[in-house]
Amino acid sequence: MALSDAWKRLSWIYYQYLLVTALYMLEPWERTIFNSLVVSVAGMAVYTGYVFMPQHIMAILYYFEVIQ
Amino acid sequence: MALDARSGAPKLQLNGTNGRRRHRPVRLSVKKKKKKKKKPGGVRNGAAAQGRPRNRFEQAPLYVAVLTYVGFGIVTLFGYFRDFLRALRLEKCHIAQERQELKEFVPLYQDFENFYTRNLYMRVRDNWNRPICSLPGPVFDLMERVSDDYNWTFRLTGRTLKNVINMGSYNYLGFAENNALFLTTVAEAVRGYGVGTCSTRQEMGNLRIHEELEQLVAEFLGVESAMTFGMGFATNSMNIPALVGKGCLILSDELNHTSLILGARLSGATIRIFKHNNMQSLERLLRDAVCSGQPRTHRPWRKILIMVEGIYSMEGSLVCLPEIVALKKKYKAYLYLDEAHSIGALGPTGRGVIELFGMDAKDIDILMGTFTKSFGAAGGYIAGKKELVDYLRSHSHSAVYASAMSPPVTEQIIRVIKGIMGRGGTNEGLRRVHRLMENTRYFRRRLREMGFIIYGNEDSPVVPLLLYLPAKVVAFSRAMLEKNIGVVVVGFPATPITEARARFCVSAAHTRDMLDKVLDALDEVGDALSIKFSRQKFSPRSELYDGTDFELDS
């Protein structure tokens, strides 16, 4: 029950995303291209955050003089 | 500072609710109701009597405009991409192209100008030009149409969608009907005169039924004389050149219809545009025109003609008629009022926007209107003083060259006008006018309560519902069709690029049931698509938020 509600909610959110970015008017293969671009850009941002997060956190703690 | 035609004093107004008297400061944007004659009982003027701001154009939140541009940007980028693929021949080109033998010639098809059509309109054009296979009454039948190649070609499946509620036809009084009882005189006209007139009005096409119609139209409007033409668009575009020419000035509203713009351009007069319903802008243009005269020679203008419409069909807003008439009298200009949508649909007895404001038809120099909308026929008229109409009979292109109105169409207009005026024993016409006003008020009030952004005046039966984003426009039209309701959506070239809308035309033939069904469907679709952008909250009890209550409380 909860799973089907969650699925309905997610698909409504995807529908809103299609409407707002006007992907609703495009053909399915064009939607695939655009979605892959979005996913790859988001993926790269997440990966960069993952790789550099320890260094950034150390720099912040050093700045606020929590560690020497 | 107000342009009061009679005296400069602020006016006392009897407010309809609670019988309290209110002193209204005399402001340009507030309507003054001129109590010239007692109105026939029943329906009060809406915004006119209560002094609320008449035309509302609420603005959407900023993120909506940003998202509209984002949507258009993405589709434009994909449009360039697809054009690139078509140029490389990786994709088949469906649009018109030149033959191989003519490649060396001057190009016949301008590819870039059709960019919008090719890459935006074609993708979604199943929402327009839907084939209808019944009478365009309050409900109609549609042929079902599918496309296999993303709307480049269509095929009919053979199935009919029955009883789709019609919210798009200009059928304001419901006279687009095929009830044999009501149409007996029309059938007799066909038996008597045939269907085609085979001539122009000037040659052999002036039938007795045309003269009868013109007398009736003049009586209906309260003017000396009227002339009718076979096509409404041609009435504007072919008669304005006969009235003004080079050396004249036309002051035209920003949002005038294409027929008025075409007529103005054809005439060769100088055209200046004032902001929509903005009297300061109009007055400034008039002062400049009267003081400076023609551009280089500074000679006085031969004529100054102000062109406005009664109801602007894309915004649903009404013209500020009392102020314009006051301005025209002060600066001695002429006024051309195009009542295409408002004749028959406004006013307690259906006489149009002039009656709604309680003014005299003799103040307007040229009254123009069409029979296509409220009268369920086709054609247009121009009415005014006898000298004007007699001049037009011989100098107008439409009168001299266009073929005369068809007899059954003429008889339909005659029967409708007689019905509205109350002749022929029944008051069916007047009842329809009142029902239209009730339907309009109800529909607009409910839409506003639901939280949609609606443009225009409370009394206008044209209701534009703003959708803004291009994909929502398309999704709205399809979702409403699935719920068996036919709507008209309008996008970029006809409206500004950020303000795409769905335009509803309320009709007197809609029953309360049909309107409720449409409103429930709009509620659901509005939530599913999230198009309820309005930030004004309206309580259903209107006596709680009348404007001057704030002054009295503090």
Coordinates of C-alpha atoms in Angstrom, one line a residue:
Chain A
M1 CA 0.0 0.0 0.0
A2 CA 2.6 2.5 1.1
L3 CA 4.8 1.4 -1.8
S4 CA 2.1 2.1 -4.4
D5 CA 1.3 5.5 -2.8
A6 CA 5.0 6.3 -2.9
W7 CA 5.2 5.2 -6.5
K8 CA 2.2 7.4 -7.4
R9 CA 3.8 10.4 -5.6
L10 CA 7.1 9.8 -7.5
S11 CA 5.4 9.5 -10.8
W12 CA 3.4 12.8 -10.1
I13 CA 6.7 14.5 -9.3
Y14 CA 8.3 13.1 -12.5
Y15 CA 5.2 14.4 -14.5
Q16 CA 5.7 17.9 -12.9
Y17 CA 9.4 17.8 -13.9
L18 CA 8.4 16.9 -17.5
L19 CA 5.9 19.8 -17.6
V20 CA 8.1 22.4 -16.1
T21 CA 11.1 21.6 -18.4
A22 CA 8.8 21.2 -21.4
L23 CA 10.1 17.7 -21.9
Y24 CA 6.4 16.7 -22.2
M25 CA 6.4 18.1 -25.7
L26 CA 9.4 16.2 -26.9
E27 CA 9.7 12.7 -28.3
P28 CA 10.9 9.8 -26.0
W29 CA 14.4 9.6 -27.4
E30 CA 14.9 13.3 -26.9
R31 CA 13.7 12.9 -23.3
T32 CA 16.3 10.2 -22.9
I33 CA 19.1 12.4 -24.1
F34 CA 18.1 15.3 -21.8
N35 CA 17.6 13.0 -18.8
S36 CA 21.0 11.4 -19.4
L37 CA 22.6 14.9 -19.5
V38 CA 20.9 15.8 -16.2
V39 CA 21.9 12.6 -14.6
S40 CA 25.5 12.8 -15.7
V41 CA 25.9 16.3 -14.5
A42 CA 24.3 15.5 -11.2
G43 CA 26.4 12.3 -10.9
M44 CA 29.6 14.3 -11.5
A45 CA 28.6 16.8 -8.9
V46 CA 28.0 14.0 -6.3
Y47 CA 31.2 12.3 -7.2
T48 CA 33.2 15.5 -6.8
G49 CA 31.6 16.1 -3.5
Y50 CA 32.5 12.6 -2.3
V51 CA 36.1 12.8 -3.4
F52 CA 36.8 16.3 -2.0
M53 CA 34.6 16.3 1.1
P54 CA 37.3 15.1 3.6
Q55 CA 39.7 17.8 2.5
H56 CA 37.0 20.5 2.7
I57 CA 36.0 19.5 6.1
M58 CA 39.6 19.5 7.4
A59 CA 40.0 23.0 5.9
I60 CA 36.9 24.3 7.6
L61 CA 37.9 22.8 11.0
Y62 CA 41.4 24.3 10.6
Y63 CA 39.9 27.7 9.8
F64 CA 37.7 27.7 12.9
E65 CA 40.7 26.6 14.9
V66 CA 39.1 23.4 16.1
I67 CA 42.2 21.4 15.1
Q68 CA 45.8 22.7 14.6
Chain B
M1 CA -8.8 65.6 -12.3
A2 CA -11.4 63.2 -13.4
L3 CA -12.9 63.5 -16.9
D4 CA -16.4 64.0 -15.9
A5 CA -18.6 64.8 -18.8
R6 CA -21.2 66.8 -16.9
S7 CA -19.9 68.4 -13.7
G8 CA -16.7 68.1 -11.9
A9 CA -18.2 67.1 -8.5
P10 CA -17.7 63.6 -7.0
K11 CA -20.8 61.5 -7.5
L12 CA -23.0 59.9 -4.9
Q13 CA -23.6 56.3 -5.7
L14 CA -26.2 53.9 -4.3
N15 CA -24.3 50.8 -3.6
G16 CA -26.4 47.7 -4.3
T17 CA -25.4 45.7 -1.1
N18 CA -26.9 46.7 2.2
G19 CA -28.4 50.0 0.8
R20 CA -25.6 52.0 2.4
R21 CA -24.6 55.2 0.6
R22 CA -20.9 55.6 -0.2
H23 CA -18.9 58.7 -1.2
R24 CA -16.5 57.6 -3.9
P25 CA -13.5 59.8 -4.7
V26 CA -13.6 60.6 -8.3
R27 CA -10.8 58.4 -9.8
L28 CA -10.1 57.6 -13.4
S29 CA -10.1 53.9 -12.8
V30 CA -13.4 53.7 -10.9
K31 CA -16.5 53.5 -13.0
K32 CA -19.2 56.1 -12.4
K33 CA -22.7 54.8 -13.0
K34 CA -24.7 57.5 -14.8
K35 CA -28.2 57.2 -13.7
K36 CA -30.0 58.4 -16.9
K37 CA -32.9 56.1 -17.0
K38 CA -34.3 53.4 -14.7
K39 CA -33.0 50.1 -15.8
P40 CA -35.4 47.2 -16.4
G41 CA -35.6 45.1 -13.3
G42 CA -33.8 41.9 -12.7
V43 CA -30.1 42.1 -13.4
R44 CA -27.9 44.8 -11.9
N45 CA -24.7 45.9 -13.4
G46 CA -21.9 44.0 -11.7
A47 CA -18.7 45.9 -11.3
A48 CA -20.2 49.0 -12.7
A49 CA -22.6 49.6 -9.8
Q50 CA -20.3 48.5 -7.0
G51 CA -17.3 50.5 -8.1
R52 CA -14.8 47.6 -7.8
P53 CA -11.7 47.8 -10.1
R54 CA -13.1 46.6 -13.3
N55 CA -10.4 44.8 -15.2
R56 CA -8.1 42.5 -13.2
F57 CA -4.8 41.3 -14.6
E58 CA -3.2 39.5 -11.7
Q59 CA 0.5 38.8 -12.1
A60 CA 1.9 35.3 -11.5
P61 CA 4.8 34.7 -9.1
L62 CA 8.2 35.3 -10.6
Y63 CA 9.2 31.7 -10.7
V64 CA 6.5 31.0 -13.3
A65 CA 7.9 33.5 -15.8
V66 CA 11.4 32.0 -15.2
L67 CA 10.2 28.4 -15.8
T68 CA 8.3 29.5 -18.9
Y69 CA 11.5 30.8 -20.4
V70 CA 13.4 27.7 -19.3
G71 CA 10.8 25.5 -21.0
F72 CA 10.9 27.5 -24.2
G73 CA 14.7 27.5 -24.0
I74 CA 14.9 23.7 -23.8
V75 CA 12.5 23.2 -26.7
T76 CA 14.4 25.8 -28.8
L77 CA 17.7 24.0 -28.2
F78 CA 16.1 20.7 -29.2
G79 CA 14.7 22.5 -32.2
Y80 CA 18.1 23.5 -33.3
F81 CA 19.4 20.0 -32.8
R82 CA 16.6 18.5 -34.9
D83 CA 17.2 21.1 -37.7
F84 CA 20.8 20.1 -37.6
L85 CA 19.9 16.4 -38.0
R86 CA 17.5 17.3 -40.9
A87 CA 20.2 19.3 -42.6
L88 CA 22.6 16.4 -42.3
R89 CA 19.9 14.1 -43.8
L90 CA 20.0 11.9 -40.7
E91 CA 16.3 12.5 -40.3
K92 CA 13.5 12.7 -42.8
C93 CA 12.3 16.2 -43.5
H94 CA 8.5 16.4 -43.4
I95 CA 8.0 20.0 -44.4
A96 CA 7.8 21.5 -47.8
Q97 CA 11.1 21.4 -49.7
E98 CA 12.4 22.5 -53.0
R99 CA 12.9 20.0 -55.8
Q100 CA 16.4 19.0 -56.7
E101 CA 16.2 20.7 -60.2
L102 CA 15.5 24.1 -58.6
K103 CA 18.4 24.1 -56.1
E104 CA 20.2 26.8 -58.0
F105 CA 17.2 29.2 -58.0
V106 CA 16.4 31.8 -55.4
P107 CA 15.0 29.9 -52.4
L108 CA 11.3 29.5 -52.3
Y109 CA 10.9 28.4 -48.7
Q110 CA 12.4 30.5 -45.9
D111 CA 13.5 27.8 -43.5
F112 CA 14.3 29.9 -40.5
E113 CA 11.0 31.8 -40.4
N114 CA 9.2 28.5 -39.9
F115 CA 11.4 27.5 -37.0
Y116 CA 8.6 28.0 -34.4
T117 CA 6.0 26.2 -36.5
R118 CA 8.3 23.3 -37.4
N119 CA 9.8 22.7 -34.0
L120 CA 7.1 23.7 -31.5
Y121 CA 3.7 23.9 -33.1
M122 CA 4.0 20.7 -35.1
R123 CA 5.0 18.6 -32.1
V124 CA 1.7 19.4 -30.3
R125 CA -0.7 20.4 -33.0
D126 CA -3.2 17.7 -32.2
N127 CA -4.8 20.2 -29.8
W128 CA -5.9 22.5 -32.6
N129 CA -8.1 22.1 -35.7
R130 CA -10.0 19.2 -34.1
P131 CA -12.7 18.0 -36.6
I132 CA -16.2 18.5 -35.3
C133 CA -19.1 16.5 -36.7
S134 CA -22.1 18.1 -35.1
L135 CA -23.7 21.4 -34.3
P136 CA -21.4 23.6 -32.2
G137 CA -23.9 24.0 -29.4
P138 CA -23.3 23.6 -25.7
V139 CA -22.3 20.0 -26.4
F140 CA -20.9 18.6 -29.6
D141 CA -19.3 15.5 -31.1
L142 CA -15.7 15.2 -32.1
M143 CA -14.0 12.8 -34.5
E144 CA -11.3 10.9 -32.9
R145 CA -7.9 11.5 -34.5
V146 CA -4.6 9.8 -33.9
S147 CA -1.1 10.3 -35.3
D148 CA 1.5 7.7 -35.8
D149 CA 4.4 10.0 -36.5
Y150 CA 4.2 12.6 -33.8
N151 CA 1.6 14.9 -35.4
W152 CA 3.0 15.3 -38.8
T153 CA 0.1 13.3 -40.3
F154 CA -3.2 12.4 -38.8
R155 CA -5.7 9.6 -39.4
L156 CA -9.3 9.4 -38.3
T157 CA -10.0 6.2 -36.4
G158 CA -13.7 6.4 -37.2
R159 CA -14.9 6.6 -33.7
T160 CA -16.9 9.7 -32.6
L161 CA -16.5 11.2 -29.1
K162 CA -20.1 12.1 -28.2
N163 CA -21.4 14.9 -26.1
V164 CA -18.2 16.7 -25.4
I165 CA -19.0 19.9 -23.5
N166 CA -18.2 22.9 -25.6
M167 CA -16.3 25.7 -23.8
G168 CA -14.8 27.2 -26.8
S169 CA -17.5 28.3 -29.3
Y170 CA -18.6 31.9 -29.4
N171 CA -22.1 30.8 -28.7
Y172 CA -22.9 33.4 -26.0
L173 CA -26.7 33.3 -26.3
G174 CA -27.0 29.7 -27.4
F175 CA -28.5 30.6 -30.8
A176 CA -26.4 28.0 -32.6
E177 CA -29.2 25.5 -32.5
N178 CA -31.0 23.2 -34.9
N179 CA -34.4 23.2 -33.2
A180 CA -36.8 23.0 -36.2
L181 CA -39.5 24.9 -34.3
F182 CA -37.3 28.0 -33.9
L183 CA -36.0 27.9 -37.4
T184 CA -39.3 27.9 -39.4
T185 CA -38.8 31.4 -40.6
V186 CA -35.2 30.5 -41.7
A187 CA -36.5 27.5 -43.7
E188 CA -39.1 29.8 -45.3
A189 CA -36.4 32.2 -46.3
V190 CA -34.5 29.4 -48.0
R191 CA -37.7 28.4 -49.8
G192 CA -38.4 32.0 -50.8
Y193 CA -35.0 33.4 -51.7
G194 CA -32.7 30.3 -52.1
V195 CA -29.3 30.2 -50.5
G196 CA -26.9 32.2 -52.6
T197 CA -27.4 35.8 -53.7
C198 CA -25.1 35.6 -56.7
S199 CA -24.4 39.3 -56.7
T200 CA -23.0 42.2 -54.7
R201 CA -25.2 44.5 -52.7
Q202 CA -24.6 47.3 -55.3
E203 CA -25.7 45.3 -58.3
M204 CA -28.5 42.8 -57.9
G205 CA -27.9 41.5 -54.4
N206 CA -29.9 44.0 -52.5
L207 CA -32.8 41.9 -51.3
R208 CA -35.8 43.1 -49.3
I209 CA -34.7 40.9 -46.4
H210 CA -31.4 42.9 -46.3
E211 CA -33.3 46.2 -45.9
E212 CA -35.5 44.7 -43.2
L213 CA -32.4 43.5 -41.3
E214 CA -30.7 46.9 -41.5
Q215 CA -33.8 48.7 -40.2
L216 CA -34.0 46.2 -37.4
V217 CA -30.3 46.5 -36.5
A218 CA -30.6 50.3 -36.4
E219 CA -33.6 50.1 -34.1
F220 CA -32.0 47.5 -31.9
L221 CA -28.9 49.7 -31.4
G222 CA -30.8 53.0 -31.0
V223 CA -29.1 54.7 -34.0
E224 CA -30.3 56.3 -37.2
S225 CA -29.1 53.8 -39.7
A226 CA -27.1 50.6 -40.1
M227 CA -25.5 48.6 -42.9
T228 CA -24.7 44.9 -42.9
F229 CA -21.9 43.0 -44.6
G230 CA -21.4 39.3 -45.3
M231 CA -18.2 38.8 -43.2
G232 CA -17.2 40.2 -39.9
F233 CA -13.5 40.4 -40.6
A234 CA -14.1 42.1 -43.9
T235 CA -16.4 44.6 -42.2
N236 CA -13.4 46.0 -40.3
S237 CA -10.7 45.6 -42.9
M238 CA -12.7 46.9 -45.8
N239 CA -14.5 49.8 -44.2
I240 CA -11.8 51.6 -42.3
P241 CA -10.0 52.5 -45.5
A242 CA -13.2 54.1 -46.7
L243 CA -13.4 56.3 -43.6
V244 CA -9.8 57.4 -43.1
G245 CA -7.0 58.0 -45.5
K246 CA -3.6 59.6 -45.7
G247 CA -3.3 62.6 -43.5
C248 CA -5.5 61.1 -40.8
L249 CA -4.5 59.8 -37.5
I250 CA -5.6 56.5 -36.0
L251 CA -5.1 55.9 -32.3
S252 CA -5.6 52.2 -31.7
D253 CA -5.5 50.2 -28.5
E254 CA -2.5 47.9 -28.0
L255 CA -4.6 44.8 -28.1
N256 CA -6.9 45.4 -31.0
H257 CA -7.9 42.6 -33.2
T258 CA -6.1 41.8 -36.5
S259 CA -9.0 43.0 -38.6
L260 CA -8.8 46.5 -37.1
I261 CA -5.0 46.5 -37.6
L262 CA -5.3 45.3 -41.1
G263 CA -7.9 47.9 -41.9
A264 CA -5.8 50.7 -40.4
R265 CA -2.8 49.7 -42.3
L266 CA -4.7 49.4 -45.6
S267 CA -6.1 52.9 -45.2
G268 CA -2.7 54.6 -45.3
A269 CA -3.3 56.7 -42.2
T270 CA -0.7 57.2 -39.5
I271 CA -1.2 54.8 -36.7
R272 CA -0.2 55.4 -33.1
I273 CA -0.8 52.9 -30.3
F274 CA -1.8 53.6 -26.8
K275 CA -1.4 51.2 -23.9
H276 CA -4.3 48.9 -23.3
N277 CA -7.2 50.8 -21.6
N278 CA -4.8 53.4 -20.3
M279 CA -6.5 56.8 -20.5
Q280 CA -3.3 58.8 -19.6
S281 CA -1.5 57.2 -22.5
L282 CA -4.4 58.0 -24.8
E283 CA -4.7 61.6 -23.5
R284 CA -1.0 62.2 -24.0
L285 CA -1.2 61.0 -27.6
L286 CA -4.3 63.2 -28.3
R287 CA -2.6 66.2 -26.9
D288 CA 0.5 65.6 -28.9
A289 CA -1.6 65.1 -32.0
V290 CA -3.6 68.2 -31.6
C291 CA -0.7 70.4 -30.7
S292 CA 2.0 69.2 -33.1
G293 CA -0.1 68.1 -36.0
Q294 CA 1.3 65.9 -38.8
P295 CA 4.9 64.8 -38.5
R296 CA 7.0 67.0 -40.8
T297 CA 4.6 69.7 -42.0
H298 CA 2.8 70.4 -38.7
R299 CA -0.4 70.8 -40.5
P300 CA -3.4 69.8 -38.4
W301 CA -4.6 66.2 -38.8
R302 CA -7.6 65.8 -41.2
K303 CA -9.3 63.4 -38.8
I304 CA -8.4 61.6 -35.5
L305 CA -10.0 58.3 -35.1
I306 CA -9.8 56.3 -31.8
M307 CA -10.3 52.6 -32.3
V308 CA -11.3 50.4 -29.4
E309 CA -13.2 47.2 -28.9
G310 CA -16.1 46.4 -26.5
I311 CA -14.6 43.2 -25.1
Y312 CA -11.1 42.3 -26.0
S313 CA -11.3 38.6 -26.7
M314 CA -7.9 37.5 -25.5
E315 CA -8.1 39.3 -22.2
G316 CA -11.8 39.4 -21.4
S317 CA -11.5 43.0 -20.4
L318 CA -14.0 45.8 -21.1
V319 CA -13.2 49.2 -22.6
C320 CA -13.3 52.2 -20.3
L321 CA -16.1 53.7 -22.3
P322 CA -17.2 56.8 -20.2
E323 CA -13.6 58.1 -20.0
I324 CA -13.0 57.6 -23.7
V325 CA -16.1 59.4 -24.7
A326 CA -15.2 62.3 -22.4
L327 CA -11.7 62.4 -24.0
K328 CA -13.1 62.3 -27.5
K329 CA -15.4 65.2 -26.8
K330 CA -12.7 67.2 -25.2
Y331 CA -10.2 66.8 -28.1
K332 CA -12.8 66.5 -30.8
A333 CA -11.8 63.1 -32.1
Y334 CA -14.0 60.3 -33.6
L335 CA -14.6 57.0 -31.9
Y336 CA -14.9 53.6 -33.6
L337 CA -16.2 51.0 -31.3
D338 CA -15.9 47.3 -32.4
E339 CA -18.5 45.3 -30.4
A340 CA -17.7 42.0 -32.0
H341 CA -17.9 40.0 -28.7
S342 CA -20.0 42.4 -26.6
I343 CA -23.2 42.9 -28.7
G344 CA -25.9 40.7 -27.5
A345 CA -23.8 39.4 -24.6
L346 CA -23.6 42.5 -22.3
G347 CA -26.1 44.8 -20.8
P348 CA -29.5 44.1 -19.2
T349 CA -31.2 43.8 -22.5
G350 CA -28.3 42.6 -24.6
R351 CA -27.6 45.9 -26.3
G352 CA -23.8 45.6 -25.7
V353 CA -21.2 47.6 -23.8
I354 CA -22.9 50.9 -24.4
E355 CA -25.9 49.8 -22.4
L356 CA -23.8 48.3 -19.7
F357 CA -22.3 51.7 -19.0
G358 CA -25.6 53.4 -19.3
M359 CA -24.4 55.7 -22.1
D360 CA -26.1 57.1 -25.2
A361 CA -25.4 55.4 -28.6
K362 CA -25.4 58.8 -30.2
D363 CA -22.1 59.6 -28.5
I364 CA -20.2 56.9 -30.4
D365 CA -19.6 57.9 -34.0
I366 CA -19.1 54.5 -35.6
L367 CA -20.6 51.4 -34.0
M368 CA -19.4 48.2 -35.5
G369 CA -20.3 44.6 -34.6
T370 CA -20.5 41.1 -35.8
F371 CA -23.3 38.6 -36.0
T372 CA -21.0 35.6 -35.7
K373 CA -20.9 35.5 -32.0
S374 CA -24.1 36.2 -30.1
F375 CA -26.4 35.9 -33.0
G376 CA -25.3 32.5 -34.3
A377 CA -25.0 33.6 -37.9
A378 CA -22.2 35.3 -40.0
G379 CA -21.5 38.8 -41.0
G380 CA -21.0 42.2 -39.5
Y381 CA -22.6 45.6 -39.4
I382 CA -21.7 49.3 -39.2
A383 CA -24.1 51.7 -37.6
G384 CA -24.3 55.4 -36.9
K385 CA -25.7 58.5 -38.4
K386 CA -27.5 58.3 -41.7
E387 CA -25.0 60.3 -43.6
L388 CA -22.2 58.0 -42.5
V389 CA -24.0 54.8 -43.5
D390 CA -25.1 56.3 -46.9
Y391 CA -21.5 57.3 -47.6
L392 CA -20.3 53.7 -46.8
R393 CA -22.9 52.2 -49.1
S394 CA -21.2 53.6 -52.1
H395 CA -17.6 53.9 -50.9
S396 CA -16.9 50.8 -49.0
H397 CA -15.0 48.0 -50.7
S398 CA -17.0 45.4 -48.9
A399 CA -20.3 46.9 -50.0
V400 CA -19.3 47.3 -53.6
Y401 CA -17.4 44.1 -54.3
A402 CA -18.2 41.5 -51.7
S403 CA -21.2 39.3 -52.4
A404 CA -24.3 40.0 -50.3
M405 CA -25.3 38.1 -47.1
S406 CA -27.1 34.8 -47.7
P407 CA -30.9 35.0 -47.1
P408 CA -31.2 32.2 -44.5
V409 CA -28.3 33.8 -42.5
T410 CA -30.1 37.1 -42.8
E411 CA -33.3 35.6 -41.5
Q412 CA -31.5 33.9 -38.6
I413 CA -30.2 37.3 -37.5
I414 CA -33.7 38.9 -37.9
R415 CA -35.3 36.2 -35.8
V416 CA -32.6 36.5 -33.1
I417 CA -32.9 40.3 -32.9
K418 CA -36.6 40.1 -32.7
G419 CA -36.3 37.5 -29.9
I420 CA -33.9 39.7 -27.9
M421 CA -36.1 42.7 -28.4
G422 CA -39.1 40.8 -27.2
R423 CA -41.2 40.9 -30.4
G424 CA -43.0 37.8 -31.6
G425 CA -44.6 37.2 -28.3
T426 CA -41.9 35.4 -26.3
N427 CA -39.2 36.7 -24.1
E428 CA -36.9 33.8 -24.7
G429 CA -34.2 36.1 -26.0
L430 CA -34.2 38.3 -22.9
R431 CA -34.2 35.2 -20.7
R432 CA -31.1 34.0 -22.5
V433 CA -29.3 37.3 -21.9
H434 CA -30.0 37.0 -18.2
R435 CA -29.0 33.4 -18.1
L436 CA -25.7 34.3 -19.8
M437 CA -25.0 36.9 -17.1
E438 CA -25.8 34.4 -14.3
N439 CA -23.6 31.8 -15.9
T440 CA -20.8 34.2 -16.4
R441 CA -20.9 35.5 -12.8
Y442 CA -21.1 32.0 -11.4
F443 CA -18.3 30.6 -13.6
R444 CA -15.9 33.4 -12.9
R445 CA -16.6 33.4 -9.2
R446 CA -16.0 29.7 -8.8
L447 CA -12.8 29.8 -10.9
R448 CA -11.5 32.6 -8.8
E449 CA -12.3 30.8 -5.6
M450 CA -10.5 27.7 -6.8
G451 CA -7.3 29.7 -7.1
F452 CA -6.8 30.1 -10.9
I453 CA -5.6 33.3 -12.4
I454 CA -8.4 34.8 -14.5
Y455 CA -8.1 38.0 -16.6
G456 CA -10.7 40.5 -17.3
N457 CA -13.9 42.0 -16.1
E458 CA -16.5 40.3 -13.9
D459 CA -19.2 40.7 -16.6
S460 CA -17.4 39.5 -19.6
P461 CA -18.4 36.0 -20.9
V462 CA -14.9 35.5 -22.3
V463 CA -12.8 33.9 -19.5
P464 CA -9.1 33.5 -20.1
L465 CA -7.4 31.2 -17.6
L466 CA -3.7 31.7 -17.6
L467 CA -1.5 28.7 -18.0
Y468 CA 1.9 30.3 -18.7
L469 CA 4.1 27.2 -19.3
P470 CA 4.1 25.7 -22.9
A471 CA 3.9 22.1 -21.8
K472 CA 1.1 22.8 -19.3
V473 CA -0.9 24.4 -22.1
V474 CA -0.7 21.2 -24.1
A475 CA -1.2 18.9 -21.1
F476 CA -4.3 20.9 -20.1
S477 CA -5.9 20.6 -23.4
R478 CA -5.4 16.9 -23.6
A479 CA -6.4 16.2 -20.0
M480 CA -9.7 18.2 -20.5
L481 CA -10.4 16.2 -23.7
E482 CA -10.0 13.0 -21.8
K483 CA -12.6 14.3 -19.4
N484 CA -14.9 15.0 -22.4
I485 CA -14.6 18.7 -22.3
G486 CA -13.4 20.7 -25.3
V487 CA -11.4 23.8 -24.6
V488 CA -9.5 26.3 -26.7
V489 CA -5.9 27.0 -25.7
V490 CA -3.9 29.8 -27.2
G491 CA -0.1 30.2 -27.2
F492 CA 2.6 32.4 -28.5
P493 CA 1.8 34.3 -31.6
A494 CA -1.6 35.3 -30.5
T495 CA -0.6 36.1 -26.9
P496 CA 2.6 37.4 -25.3
I497 CA 5.2 34.6 -25.0
T498 CA 5.0 34.2 -21.3
E499 CA 1.2 34.3 -21.1
A500 CA -0.3 31.3 -22.8
R501 CA -3.8 30.7 -21.8
A502 CA -7.0 28.7 -22.1
R503 CA -10.0 30.7 -23.2
F504 CA -13.4 29.7 -22.1
C505 CA -16.6 31.2 -23.7
V506 CA -19.5 30.8 -21.4
S507 CA -22.8 30.3 -23.1
A508 CA -26.5 30.9 -22.1
A509 CA -27.1 27.3 -23.3
H510 CA -24.9 25.8 -20.7
T511 CA -26.9 24.5 -17.8
R512 CA -25.7 24.7 -14.2
D513 CA -25.0 21.0 -14.4
M514 CA -22.6 21.4 -17.3
L515 CA -20.8 24.3 -15.7
D516 CA -20.5 22.3 -12.5
K517 CA -19.1 19.3 -14.4
V518 CA -16.6 21.6 -16.1
L519 CA -15.6 23.2 -12.8
D520 CA -15.0 19.9 -11.1
A521 CA -12.9 18.7 -14.0
L522 CA -10.9 22.0 -13.8
D523 CA -10.4 21.5 -10.1
E524 CA -8.9 18.0 -10.7
V525 CA -6.8 19.0 -13.7
G526 CA -5.7 22.1 -11.9
D527 CA -4.3 20.1 -9.0
A528 CA -2.8 17.4 -11.2
L529 CA -1.0 20.0 -13.3
S530 CA -0.5 22.6 -10.5
I531 CA -1.8 25.6 -12.4
K532 CA -3.5 27.3 -9.5
F533 CA -1.1 30.3 -9.3
S534 CA -3.3 32.9 -7.8
R535 CA -2.0 34.4 -4.6
Q536 CA -5.2 36.3 -3.7
K537 CA -7.5 34.5 -1.4
F538 CA -11.2 35.0 -1.8
S539 CA -13.7 34.3 0.8
P540 CA -17.0 33.1 -0.7
R541 CA -18.8 35.7 1.4
S542 CA -18.2 38.9 -0.6
E543 CA -19.8 41.3 1.8
L544 CA -16.8 40.8 4.1
Y545 CA -14.2 42.5 1.8
D546 CA -15.7 45.5 0.1
G547 CA -13.1 48.2 -0.3
T548 CA -14.3 51.1 1.8
D549 CA -15.0 48.9 4.9
F550 CA -11.4 49.5 5.7
E551 CA -11.8 53.3 5.9
L552 CA -14.9 53.1 8.0
D553 CA -13.3 50.7 10.5
S554 CA -10.2 52.8 11.2

